[in-house]
Coordinates of C-alpha atoms in Angstrom, one line a residue:
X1 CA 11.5 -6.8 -18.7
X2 CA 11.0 -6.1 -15.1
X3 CA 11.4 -2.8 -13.5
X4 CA 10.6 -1.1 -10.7
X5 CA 10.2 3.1 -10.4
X6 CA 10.0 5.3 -7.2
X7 CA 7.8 8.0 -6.7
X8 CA 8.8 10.0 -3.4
X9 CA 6.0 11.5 -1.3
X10 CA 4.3 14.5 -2.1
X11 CA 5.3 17.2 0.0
X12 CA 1.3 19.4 0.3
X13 CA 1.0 22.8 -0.1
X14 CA -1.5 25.4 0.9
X15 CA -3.2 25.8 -3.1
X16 CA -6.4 23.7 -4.4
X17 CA -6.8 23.2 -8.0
X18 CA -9.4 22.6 -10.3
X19 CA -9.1 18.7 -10.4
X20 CA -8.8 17.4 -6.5
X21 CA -11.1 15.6 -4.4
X22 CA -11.8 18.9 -3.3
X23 CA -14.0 20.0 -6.2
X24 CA -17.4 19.7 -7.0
X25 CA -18.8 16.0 -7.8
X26 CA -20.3 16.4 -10.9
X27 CA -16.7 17.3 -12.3
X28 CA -14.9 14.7 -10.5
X29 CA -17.2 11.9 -11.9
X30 CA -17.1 13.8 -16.0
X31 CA -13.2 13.6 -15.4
X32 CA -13.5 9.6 -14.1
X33 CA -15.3 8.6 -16.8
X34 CA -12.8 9.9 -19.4
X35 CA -9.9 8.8 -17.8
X36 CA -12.1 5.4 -17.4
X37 CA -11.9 4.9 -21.4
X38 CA -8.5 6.3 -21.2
X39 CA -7.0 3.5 -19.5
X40 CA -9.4 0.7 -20.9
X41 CA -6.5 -1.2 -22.4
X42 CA -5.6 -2.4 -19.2
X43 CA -8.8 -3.8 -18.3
X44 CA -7.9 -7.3 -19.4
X45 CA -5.4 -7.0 -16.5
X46 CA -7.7 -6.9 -14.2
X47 CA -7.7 -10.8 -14.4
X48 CA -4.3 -11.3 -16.5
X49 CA -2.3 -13.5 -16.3
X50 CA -4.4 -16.4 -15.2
X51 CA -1.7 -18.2 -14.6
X52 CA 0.8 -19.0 -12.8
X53 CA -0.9 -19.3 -9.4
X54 CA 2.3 -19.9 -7.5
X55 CA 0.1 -19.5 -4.3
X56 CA -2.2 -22.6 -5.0
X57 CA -5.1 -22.0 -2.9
X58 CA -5.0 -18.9 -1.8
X59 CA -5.2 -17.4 -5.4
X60 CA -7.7 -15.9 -6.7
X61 CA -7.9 -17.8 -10.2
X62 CA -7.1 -21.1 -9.0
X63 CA -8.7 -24.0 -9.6
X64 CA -11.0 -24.6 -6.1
X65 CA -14.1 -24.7 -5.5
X66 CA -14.9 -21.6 -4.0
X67 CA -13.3 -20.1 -6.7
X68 CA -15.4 -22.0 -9.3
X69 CA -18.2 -20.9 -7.3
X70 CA -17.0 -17.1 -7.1
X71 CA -16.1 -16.9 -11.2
X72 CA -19.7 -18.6 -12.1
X73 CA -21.8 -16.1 -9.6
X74 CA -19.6 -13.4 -11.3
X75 CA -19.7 -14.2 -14.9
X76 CA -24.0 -14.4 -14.0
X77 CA -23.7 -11.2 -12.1
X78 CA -22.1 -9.4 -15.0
X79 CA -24.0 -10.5 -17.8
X80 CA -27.5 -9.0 -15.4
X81 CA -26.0 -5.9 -14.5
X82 CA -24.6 -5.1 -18.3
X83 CA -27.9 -5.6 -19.8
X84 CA -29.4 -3.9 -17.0
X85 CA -27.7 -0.8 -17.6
X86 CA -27.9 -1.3 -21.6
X87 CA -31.7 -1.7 -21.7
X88 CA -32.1 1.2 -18.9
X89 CA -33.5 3.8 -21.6
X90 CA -36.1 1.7 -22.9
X91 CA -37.6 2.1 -19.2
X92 CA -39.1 5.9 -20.7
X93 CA -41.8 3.3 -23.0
X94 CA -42.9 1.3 -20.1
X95 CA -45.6 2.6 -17.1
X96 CA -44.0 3.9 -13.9
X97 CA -45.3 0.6 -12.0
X98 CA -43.8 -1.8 -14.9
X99 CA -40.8 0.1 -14.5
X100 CA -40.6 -0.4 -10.2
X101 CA -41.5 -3.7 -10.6
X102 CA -39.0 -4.3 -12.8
X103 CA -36.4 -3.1 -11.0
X104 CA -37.3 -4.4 -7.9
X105 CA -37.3 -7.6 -9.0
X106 CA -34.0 -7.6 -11.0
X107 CA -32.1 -5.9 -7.4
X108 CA -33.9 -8.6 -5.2
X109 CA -31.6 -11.1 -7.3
X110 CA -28.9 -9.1 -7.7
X111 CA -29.1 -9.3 -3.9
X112 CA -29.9 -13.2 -4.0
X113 CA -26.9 -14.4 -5.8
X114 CA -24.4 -11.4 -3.8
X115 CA -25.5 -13.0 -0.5
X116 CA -23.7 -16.5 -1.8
X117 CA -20.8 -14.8 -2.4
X118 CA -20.9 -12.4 0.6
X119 CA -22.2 -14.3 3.4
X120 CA -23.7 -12.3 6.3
X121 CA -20.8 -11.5 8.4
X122 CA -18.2 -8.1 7.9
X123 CA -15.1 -9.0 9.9
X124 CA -13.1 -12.1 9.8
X125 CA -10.7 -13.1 11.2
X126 CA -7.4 -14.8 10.0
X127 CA -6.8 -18.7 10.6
X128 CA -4.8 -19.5 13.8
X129 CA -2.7 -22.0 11.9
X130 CA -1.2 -19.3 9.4
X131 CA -0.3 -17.2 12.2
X132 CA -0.9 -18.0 16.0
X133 CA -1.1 -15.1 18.7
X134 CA 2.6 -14.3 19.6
X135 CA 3.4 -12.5 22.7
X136 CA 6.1 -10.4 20.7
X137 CA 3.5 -9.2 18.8
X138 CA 0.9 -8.4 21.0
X139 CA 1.1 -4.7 20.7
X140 CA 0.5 -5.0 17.0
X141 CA -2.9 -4.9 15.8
X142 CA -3.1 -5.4 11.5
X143 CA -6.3 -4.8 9.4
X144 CA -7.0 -5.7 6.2
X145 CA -9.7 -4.2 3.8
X146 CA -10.8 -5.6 0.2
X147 CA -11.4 -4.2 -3.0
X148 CA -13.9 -4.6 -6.1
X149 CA -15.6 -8.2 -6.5
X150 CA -14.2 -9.8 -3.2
X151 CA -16.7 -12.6 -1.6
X152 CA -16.5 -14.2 1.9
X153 CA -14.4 -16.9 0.4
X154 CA -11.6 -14.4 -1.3
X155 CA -11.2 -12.6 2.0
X156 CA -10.6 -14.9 3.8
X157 CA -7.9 -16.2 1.2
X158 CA -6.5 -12.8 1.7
X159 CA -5.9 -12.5 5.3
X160 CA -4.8 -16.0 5.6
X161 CA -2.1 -15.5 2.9
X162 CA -1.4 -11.9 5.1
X163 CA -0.9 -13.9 8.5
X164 CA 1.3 -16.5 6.6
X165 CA 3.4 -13.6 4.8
X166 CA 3.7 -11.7 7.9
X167 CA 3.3 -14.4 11.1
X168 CA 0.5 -12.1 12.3
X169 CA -3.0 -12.4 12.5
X170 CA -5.1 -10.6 10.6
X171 CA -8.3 -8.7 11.1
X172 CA -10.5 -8.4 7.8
X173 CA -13.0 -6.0 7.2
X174 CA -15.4 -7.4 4.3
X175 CA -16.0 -4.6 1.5
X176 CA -19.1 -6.7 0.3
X177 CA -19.3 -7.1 -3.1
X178 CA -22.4 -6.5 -5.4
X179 CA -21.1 -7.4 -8.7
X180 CA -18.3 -5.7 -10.7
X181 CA -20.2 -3.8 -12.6
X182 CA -22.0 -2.6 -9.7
X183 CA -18.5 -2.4 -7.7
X184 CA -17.1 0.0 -10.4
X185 CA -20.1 2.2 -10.1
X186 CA -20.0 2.5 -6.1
X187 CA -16.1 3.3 -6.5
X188 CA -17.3 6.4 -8.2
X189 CA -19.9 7.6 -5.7
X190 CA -17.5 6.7 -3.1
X191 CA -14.5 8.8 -5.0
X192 CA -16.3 11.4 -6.2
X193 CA -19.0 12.2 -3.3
X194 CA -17.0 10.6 0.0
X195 CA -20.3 8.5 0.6
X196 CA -18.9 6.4 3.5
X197 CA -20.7 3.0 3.2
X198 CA -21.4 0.2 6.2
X199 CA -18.0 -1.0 5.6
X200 CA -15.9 2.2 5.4
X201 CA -17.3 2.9 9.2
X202 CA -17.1 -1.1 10.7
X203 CA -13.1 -0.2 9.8
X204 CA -13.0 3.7 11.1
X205 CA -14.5 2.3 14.1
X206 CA -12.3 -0.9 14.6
X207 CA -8.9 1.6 14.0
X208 CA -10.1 4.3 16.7
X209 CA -10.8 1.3 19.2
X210 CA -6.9 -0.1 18.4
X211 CA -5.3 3.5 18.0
X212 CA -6.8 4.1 21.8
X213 CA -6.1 1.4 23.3
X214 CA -2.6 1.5 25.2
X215 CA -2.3 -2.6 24.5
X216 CA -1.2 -1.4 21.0
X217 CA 2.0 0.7 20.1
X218 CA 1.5 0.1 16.2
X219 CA -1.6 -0.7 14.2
X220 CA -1.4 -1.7 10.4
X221 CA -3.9 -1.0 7.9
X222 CA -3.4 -3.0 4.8
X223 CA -5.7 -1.8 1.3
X224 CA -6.3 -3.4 -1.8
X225 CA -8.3 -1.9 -5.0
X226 CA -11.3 -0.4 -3.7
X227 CA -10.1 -0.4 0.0
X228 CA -7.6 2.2 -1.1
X229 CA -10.4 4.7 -1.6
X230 CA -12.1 3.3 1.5
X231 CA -9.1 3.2 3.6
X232 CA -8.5 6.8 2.4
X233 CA -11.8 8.0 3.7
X234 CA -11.2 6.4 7.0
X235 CA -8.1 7.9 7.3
X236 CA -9.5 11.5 6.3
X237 CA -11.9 11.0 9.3
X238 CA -8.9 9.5 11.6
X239 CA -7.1 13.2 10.7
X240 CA -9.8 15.5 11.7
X241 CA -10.1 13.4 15.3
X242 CA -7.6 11.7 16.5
X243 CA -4.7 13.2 18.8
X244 CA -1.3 13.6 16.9
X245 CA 0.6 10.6 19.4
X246 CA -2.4 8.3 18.6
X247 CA -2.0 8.8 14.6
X248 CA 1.5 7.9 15.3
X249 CA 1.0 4.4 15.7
X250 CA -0.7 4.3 12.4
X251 CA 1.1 2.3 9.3
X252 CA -0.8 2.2 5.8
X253 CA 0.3 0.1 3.3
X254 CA -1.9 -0.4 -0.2
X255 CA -1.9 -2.4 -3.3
X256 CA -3.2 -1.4 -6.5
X257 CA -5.3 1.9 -4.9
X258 CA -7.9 3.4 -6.4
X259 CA -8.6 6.4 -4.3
X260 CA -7.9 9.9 -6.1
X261 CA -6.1 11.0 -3.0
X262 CA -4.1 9.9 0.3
X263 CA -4.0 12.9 3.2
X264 CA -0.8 12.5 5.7
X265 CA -0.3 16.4 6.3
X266 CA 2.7 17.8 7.8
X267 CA 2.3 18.3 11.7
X268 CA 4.2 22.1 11.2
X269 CA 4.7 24.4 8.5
X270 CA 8.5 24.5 8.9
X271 CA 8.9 20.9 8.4
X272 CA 6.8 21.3 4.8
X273 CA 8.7 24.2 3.8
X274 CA 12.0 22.2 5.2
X275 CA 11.0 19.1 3.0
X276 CA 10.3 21.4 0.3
X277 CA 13.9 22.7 0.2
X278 CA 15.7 19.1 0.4
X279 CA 15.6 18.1 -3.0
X280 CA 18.4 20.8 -3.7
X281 CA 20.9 19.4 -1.2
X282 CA 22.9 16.5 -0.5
X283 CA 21.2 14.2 2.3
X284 CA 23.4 13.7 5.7
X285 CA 22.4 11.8 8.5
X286 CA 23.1 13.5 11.4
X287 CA 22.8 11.1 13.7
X288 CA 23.9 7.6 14.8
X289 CA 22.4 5.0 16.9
X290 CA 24.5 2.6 19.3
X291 CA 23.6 -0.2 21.1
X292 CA 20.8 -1.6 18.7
X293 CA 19.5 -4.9 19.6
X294 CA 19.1 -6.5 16.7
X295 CA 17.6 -9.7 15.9
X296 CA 14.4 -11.3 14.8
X297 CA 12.4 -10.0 17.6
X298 CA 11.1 -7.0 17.9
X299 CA 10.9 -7.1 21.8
X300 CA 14.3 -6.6 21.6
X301 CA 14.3 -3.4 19.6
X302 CA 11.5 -0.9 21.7
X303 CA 13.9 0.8 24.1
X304 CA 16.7 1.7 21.5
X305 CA 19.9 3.6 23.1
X306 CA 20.9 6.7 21.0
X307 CA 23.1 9.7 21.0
X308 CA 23.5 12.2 18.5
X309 CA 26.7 12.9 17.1
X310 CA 28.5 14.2 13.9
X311 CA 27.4 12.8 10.3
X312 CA 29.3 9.5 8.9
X313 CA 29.5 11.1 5.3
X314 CA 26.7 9.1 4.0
X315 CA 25.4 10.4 0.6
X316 CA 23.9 9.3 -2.7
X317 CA 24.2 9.5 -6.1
X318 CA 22.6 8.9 -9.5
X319 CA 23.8 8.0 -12.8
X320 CA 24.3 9.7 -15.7
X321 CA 20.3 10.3 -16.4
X322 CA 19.4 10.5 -12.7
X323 CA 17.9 7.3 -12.6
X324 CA 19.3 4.8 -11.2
X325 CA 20.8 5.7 -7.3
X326 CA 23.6 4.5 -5.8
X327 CA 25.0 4.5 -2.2
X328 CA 28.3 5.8 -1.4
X329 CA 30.0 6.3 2.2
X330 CA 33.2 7.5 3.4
X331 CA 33.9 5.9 6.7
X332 CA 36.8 5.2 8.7
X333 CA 38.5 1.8 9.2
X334 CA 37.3 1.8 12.3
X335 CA 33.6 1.9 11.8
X336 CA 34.5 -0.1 8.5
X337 CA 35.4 -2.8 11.0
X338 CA 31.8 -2.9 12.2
X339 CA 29.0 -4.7 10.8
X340 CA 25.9 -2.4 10.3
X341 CA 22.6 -2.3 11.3
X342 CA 18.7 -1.7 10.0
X343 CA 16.9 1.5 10.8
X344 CA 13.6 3.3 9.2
X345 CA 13.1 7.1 9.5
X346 CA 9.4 8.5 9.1
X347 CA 8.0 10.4 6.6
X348 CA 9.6 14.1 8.4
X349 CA 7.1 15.2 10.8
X350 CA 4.0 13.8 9.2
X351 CA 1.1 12.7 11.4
X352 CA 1.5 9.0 10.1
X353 CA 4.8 8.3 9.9
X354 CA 4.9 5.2 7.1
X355 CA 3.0 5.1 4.0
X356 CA 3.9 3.3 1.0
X357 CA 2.3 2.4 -2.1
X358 CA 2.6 -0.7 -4.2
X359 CA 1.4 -1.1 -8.1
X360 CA 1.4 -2.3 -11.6
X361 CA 1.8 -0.1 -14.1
X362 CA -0.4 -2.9 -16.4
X363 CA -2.8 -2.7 -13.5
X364 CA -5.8 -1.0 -14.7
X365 CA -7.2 0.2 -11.1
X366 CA -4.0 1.6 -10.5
X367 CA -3.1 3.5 -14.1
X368 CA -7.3 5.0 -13.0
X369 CA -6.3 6.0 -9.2
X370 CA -2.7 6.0 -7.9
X371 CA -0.4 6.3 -10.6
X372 CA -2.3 8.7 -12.4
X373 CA -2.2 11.3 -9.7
X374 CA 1.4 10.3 -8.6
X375 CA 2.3 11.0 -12.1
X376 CA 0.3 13.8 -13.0
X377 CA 1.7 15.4 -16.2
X378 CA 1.0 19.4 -15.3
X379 CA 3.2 18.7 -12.1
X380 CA 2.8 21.8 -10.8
X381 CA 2.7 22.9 -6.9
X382 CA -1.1 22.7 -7.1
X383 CA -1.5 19.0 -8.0
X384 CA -3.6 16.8 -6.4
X385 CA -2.0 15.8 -3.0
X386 CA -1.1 11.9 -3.0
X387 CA 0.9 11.5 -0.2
X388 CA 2.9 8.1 0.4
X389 CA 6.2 6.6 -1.2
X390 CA 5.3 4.7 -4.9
X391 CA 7.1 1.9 -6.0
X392 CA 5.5 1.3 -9.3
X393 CA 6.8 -2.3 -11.1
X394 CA 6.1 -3.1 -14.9
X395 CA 6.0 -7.1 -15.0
X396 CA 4.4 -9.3 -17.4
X397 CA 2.8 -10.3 -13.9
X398 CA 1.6 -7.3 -13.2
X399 CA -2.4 -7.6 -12.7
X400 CA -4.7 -6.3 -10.1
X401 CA -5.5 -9.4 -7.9
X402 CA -4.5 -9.1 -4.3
X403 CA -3.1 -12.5 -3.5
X404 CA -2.2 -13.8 -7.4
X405 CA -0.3 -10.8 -9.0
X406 CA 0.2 -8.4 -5.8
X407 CA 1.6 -10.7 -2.9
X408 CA 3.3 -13.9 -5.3
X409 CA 5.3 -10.9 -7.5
X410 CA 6.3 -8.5 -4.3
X411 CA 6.5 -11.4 -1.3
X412 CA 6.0 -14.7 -2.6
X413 CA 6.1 -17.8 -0.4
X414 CA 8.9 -20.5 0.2
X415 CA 8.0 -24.6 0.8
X416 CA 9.3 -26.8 3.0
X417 CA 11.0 -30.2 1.6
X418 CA 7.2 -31.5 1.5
X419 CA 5.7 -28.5 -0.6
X420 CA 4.1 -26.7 2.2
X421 CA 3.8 -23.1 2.7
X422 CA 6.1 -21.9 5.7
X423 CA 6.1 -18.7 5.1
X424 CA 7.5 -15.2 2.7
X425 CA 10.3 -16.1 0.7
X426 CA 13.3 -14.6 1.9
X427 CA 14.5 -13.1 -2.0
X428 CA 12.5 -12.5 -4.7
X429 CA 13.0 -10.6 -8.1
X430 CA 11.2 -7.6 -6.9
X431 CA 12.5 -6.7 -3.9
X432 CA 16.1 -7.5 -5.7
X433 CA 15.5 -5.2 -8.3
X434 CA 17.3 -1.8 -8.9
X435 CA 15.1 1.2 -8.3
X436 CA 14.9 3.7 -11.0
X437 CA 13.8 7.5 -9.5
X438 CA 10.6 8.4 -11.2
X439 CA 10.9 11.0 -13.7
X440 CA 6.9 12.2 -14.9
X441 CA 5.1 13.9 -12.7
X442 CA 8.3 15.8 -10.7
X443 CA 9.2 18.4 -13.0
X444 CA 9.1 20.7 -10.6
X445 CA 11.7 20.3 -7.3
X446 CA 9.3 20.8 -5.1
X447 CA 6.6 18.8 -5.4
X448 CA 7.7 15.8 -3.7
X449 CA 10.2 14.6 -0.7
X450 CA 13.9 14.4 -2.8
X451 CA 14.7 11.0 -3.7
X452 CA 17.5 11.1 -1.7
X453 CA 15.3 11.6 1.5
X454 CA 13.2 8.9 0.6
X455 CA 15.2 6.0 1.3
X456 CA 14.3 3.7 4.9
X457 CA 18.4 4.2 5.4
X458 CA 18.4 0.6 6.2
X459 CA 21.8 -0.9 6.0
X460 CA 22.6 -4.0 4.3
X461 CA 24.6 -6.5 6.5
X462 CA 27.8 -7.3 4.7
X463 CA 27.0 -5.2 2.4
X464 CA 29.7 -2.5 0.3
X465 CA 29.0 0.6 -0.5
X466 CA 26.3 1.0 2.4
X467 CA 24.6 3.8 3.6
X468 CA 25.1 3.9 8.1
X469 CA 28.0 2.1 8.1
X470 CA 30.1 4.0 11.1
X471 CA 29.2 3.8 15.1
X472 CA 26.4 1.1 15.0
X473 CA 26.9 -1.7 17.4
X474 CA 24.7 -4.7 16.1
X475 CA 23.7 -7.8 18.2
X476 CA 22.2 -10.6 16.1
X477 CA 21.0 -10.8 12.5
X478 CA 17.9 -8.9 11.7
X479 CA 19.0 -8.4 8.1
X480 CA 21.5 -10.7 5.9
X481 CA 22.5 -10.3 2.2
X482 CA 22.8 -13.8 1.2
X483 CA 22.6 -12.5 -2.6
X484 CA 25.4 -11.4 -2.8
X485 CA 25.0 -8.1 -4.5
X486 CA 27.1 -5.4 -3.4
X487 CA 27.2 -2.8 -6.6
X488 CA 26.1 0.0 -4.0
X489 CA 22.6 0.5 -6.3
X490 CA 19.5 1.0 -4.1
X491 CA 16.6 -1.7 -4.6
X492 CA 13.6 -2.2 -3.6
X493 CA 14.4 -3.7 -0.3
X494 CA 17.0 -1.3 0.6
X495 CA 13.2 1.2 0.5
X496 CA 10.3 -1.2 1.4
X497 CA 9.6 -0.9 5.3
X498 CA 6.8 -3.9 4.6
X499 CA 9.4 -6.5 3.6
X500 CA 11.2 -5.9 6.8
X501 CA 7.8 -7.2 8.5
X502 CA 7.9 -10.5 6.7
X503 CA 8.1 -13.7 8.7
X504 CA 7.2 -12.5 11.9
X505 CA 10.3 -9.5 11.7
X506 CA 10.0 -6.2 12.8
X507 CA 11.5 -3.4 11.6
X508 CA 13.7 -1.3 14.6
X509 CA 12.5 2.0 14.5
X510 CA 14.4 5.0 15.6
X511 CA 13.2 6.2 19.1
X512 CA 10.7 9.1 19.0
X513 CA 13.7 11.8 20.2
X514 CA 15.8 10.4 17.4
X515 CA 13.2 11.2 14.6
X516 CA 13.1 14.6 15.8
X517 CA 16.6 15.2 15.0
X518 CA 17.1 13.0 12.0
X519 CA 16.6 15.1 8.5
X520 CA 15.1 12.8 6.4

């Protein structure tokens, strides 16, 4: 049975244990390694299910011919490198020069049969015909970065299916592959000893170049896998540099990471010790926006009037167990009368404002990096910081490839009448489904941003039982419930700030002086 848990952000703190990125390498890789056998029962998910491959070419598993061509190099690739590693001892019986040979013969075709599944080049770009060059998007810039076993061919699969989910194009940064086994192995230099490699900077570099240049008000960073851990180094380096307003035109979004932490700090103490205090009292929303343009451009939604005035009475509530939260308003007829709009609040004073996290919890890359340091089981004040909303889903779907498990479970595509792709379905089970609050890993009040404070406060047009209803003027139809579904629970949806990008939409944010008084 599908369901779908939500981890909110960490909130940070000033301690540093004795099991964070922090500490020294040789313990980080002895504490990998047994969390590695740990979570071996999901390795068959890695792959599983082969089928179904809703998203016909552009899945991984399909039958094509550059996927034949990626599974055979692979299945070669892994049978060298296992025996490689297996027969590695017996290299103590041999001469030193045997031994060099050896090896240098075995990595030259390694690096033979890598370069037919890599190509030479390490950006790519998406196709045109999945996503032309919009002017209303011209101050967007998205990036993409890989994970484990990814060829020339599968990236490019990626970004197209990106540009055709979102109406964007796509900028792909190729983490090369050298084989799984081989993939696995430089996930735990990179994760344990930050070793930044050819890739990790070609993407540092391309972000700095975007986040500078005043074409672009928003750049998008998109990981899978092993990108999660690269995109996470990028971003560490992005923190120590880059000027706070710069930062704030960064979005990360990641599938199925890997990385063993995710830095967003606060940008002032009193808004970490402020978030710290939340989770002990009802949310309010102390401000309402007017005069939001609101349709499926998002020209029409950067200079957004706004006033501040009293609280609608907007609040939540949970069930009996505190799992499953509900919406519940009290509003006048009045603002009854008026049909409400779709806003997202930042993460509260961080220096990137949106970061979310998407993963299986059948996924065996995730259980190994995200969900086992969102859910860590000492949950105290000193865990490992992992900053970024979670929305972990348990399918029978639910493996680790990017475009065959990821994207066709969370935003599958629709066909036309003649069984072409046009584009992100507008429903889908996942995003319909009711979000259960994450229980493991937040013993303790403290550790992350309150439940309550996690929610995008996006209103559901039409919708009952919704959260802004009360002085919001709407003009157009950004967002539409056309399931139906007005029981006041929150789903995923009602959280995700991707979805509202799908199909060329743009989510209207709040203006800058509005996030500043909003408590979130």
């Amino acid at each position: 049975m599908d369901r779908t848990e939500f981890f909110g952000s960490q909130v940070g703190g000033e301690s540093v244990i004795n099991y964070s990125y922090t500490d020294m390498p040789w313990r980080l890789m002895m504490w990998d390694v047994r969390y590695f056998f740990t979570f071996a029962w999901a390795l068959p998910w890695v792959l599983w299910p082969v089928r179904p491959c809703d998203g016909d070419h552009f899945d991984e598993l399909s039958f094509t011919k550059e996927n034949m061509w990626c599974i055979f190099i692979h299945t070669i690739l892994m049978v060298m490198q296992l025996f490689f590693i297996l027969t590695l001892p017996l290299a103590l019986l041999f001469p030193v020069w045997m031994v060099g040979l050896g090896m240098a013969a075995f990595f030259t075709l390694n690096w033979f049969l890598c370069l037919g599944l890599n190509g030479k080049t390490i950006t790519f770009e998406s196709d045109p015909k999945y996503a032309p060059a919009l002017e209303e998007h011209a101050h967007e810039q998205w990036i993409f970065l890989n994970g484990v076993a990814v060829g020339e061919a599968w990236l490019k699969s990626n970004i197209n299916r990106l540009a055709l989910t979102f109406k964007r194009p796509i900028i792909g940064v190729h983490n090369r592959t050298t084989g799984v086994i081989f993939d696995v192995v430089e996930c735990l230099i990179q994760r344990n000893f930050g070793y930044a490699t050819s890739d990790i900077r070609v993407a540092y570099k391309i972000i700095k170049e975007k986040l500078y240049n005043p074409k672009y008000t928003k750049v998008v960073f998109i990981l899978h896998s092993q990108g999660g851990i690269e995109g996470g180094l990028v971003l560490d380096w992005l923190l120590q540099e880059l000027p706070q307003n710069l930062l704030s035109k960064l979005e990360v979004y990641t599938f199925g990471n890997a990385s063993n932490h995710f830095n967003n700090p606060h940008r002032h103490i009193e808004a970490q010790t402020a978030e710290q205090k939340l989770p002990r009292t009802d949310t309010h929303i102390p401000t309402t926006i007017t005069e939001i343009p609101l349709t499926d451009s998002p020209i029409e939604t950067h200079s957004l009037a706004s006033r501040r005035r009293p609280s609608n009475g907007s609040a939540y509530s949970f069930d009996a167990h505190r799992r499953v939260p509900t919406l519940t308003t009290s509003v006048s007829k009045e603002s009854d009368a008026s049909r409400a709009t779709a806003y997202t609040v930042p993460a509260s004073d961080r220096a990137i404002a949106h970061v979310e996290h998407y993963a299986h919890t059948t996924d065996f890359v995730a259980l190994w990096g995200i969900l086992h340091f969102v859910r860590n089981e000492r949950a105290s004040p000193d865990m490992p910081r992992y900053i970024g909303r979670v929305f972990s889903r348990t399918s029978p779907r639910g493996g680790h490839q990017f475009c065959q498990h990821y994207l066709n479970g969370m935003f599958p595509l629709a066909r036309d009448a003649k069984g072409e792709f046009v584009g992100c379905a507008e429903r889908n089970d996942f995003m319909n489904s009711t979000v259960e609050v994450a229980e493991k890993g937040s013993e303790k009040d403290d550790l992350r941003e309150a439940p309550e404070n996690s929610w995008s406060l996006i209103e559901l047009a039409g919708r009952q039982g919704s959260i802004v209803k009360g002085e919001v003027e709407v003009h157009g139809s950004f967002y539409e419930d056309k399931d139906g579904i007005d029981d006041g629970k929150v789903r995923v949806k009602d959280l995700s700030r991707l979805w509202q990008y799908r199909n060329g939409r743009s989510p209207p944010d709040l203006p800058r002086e509005v996030r500043r008084m909003t408590v979130i």
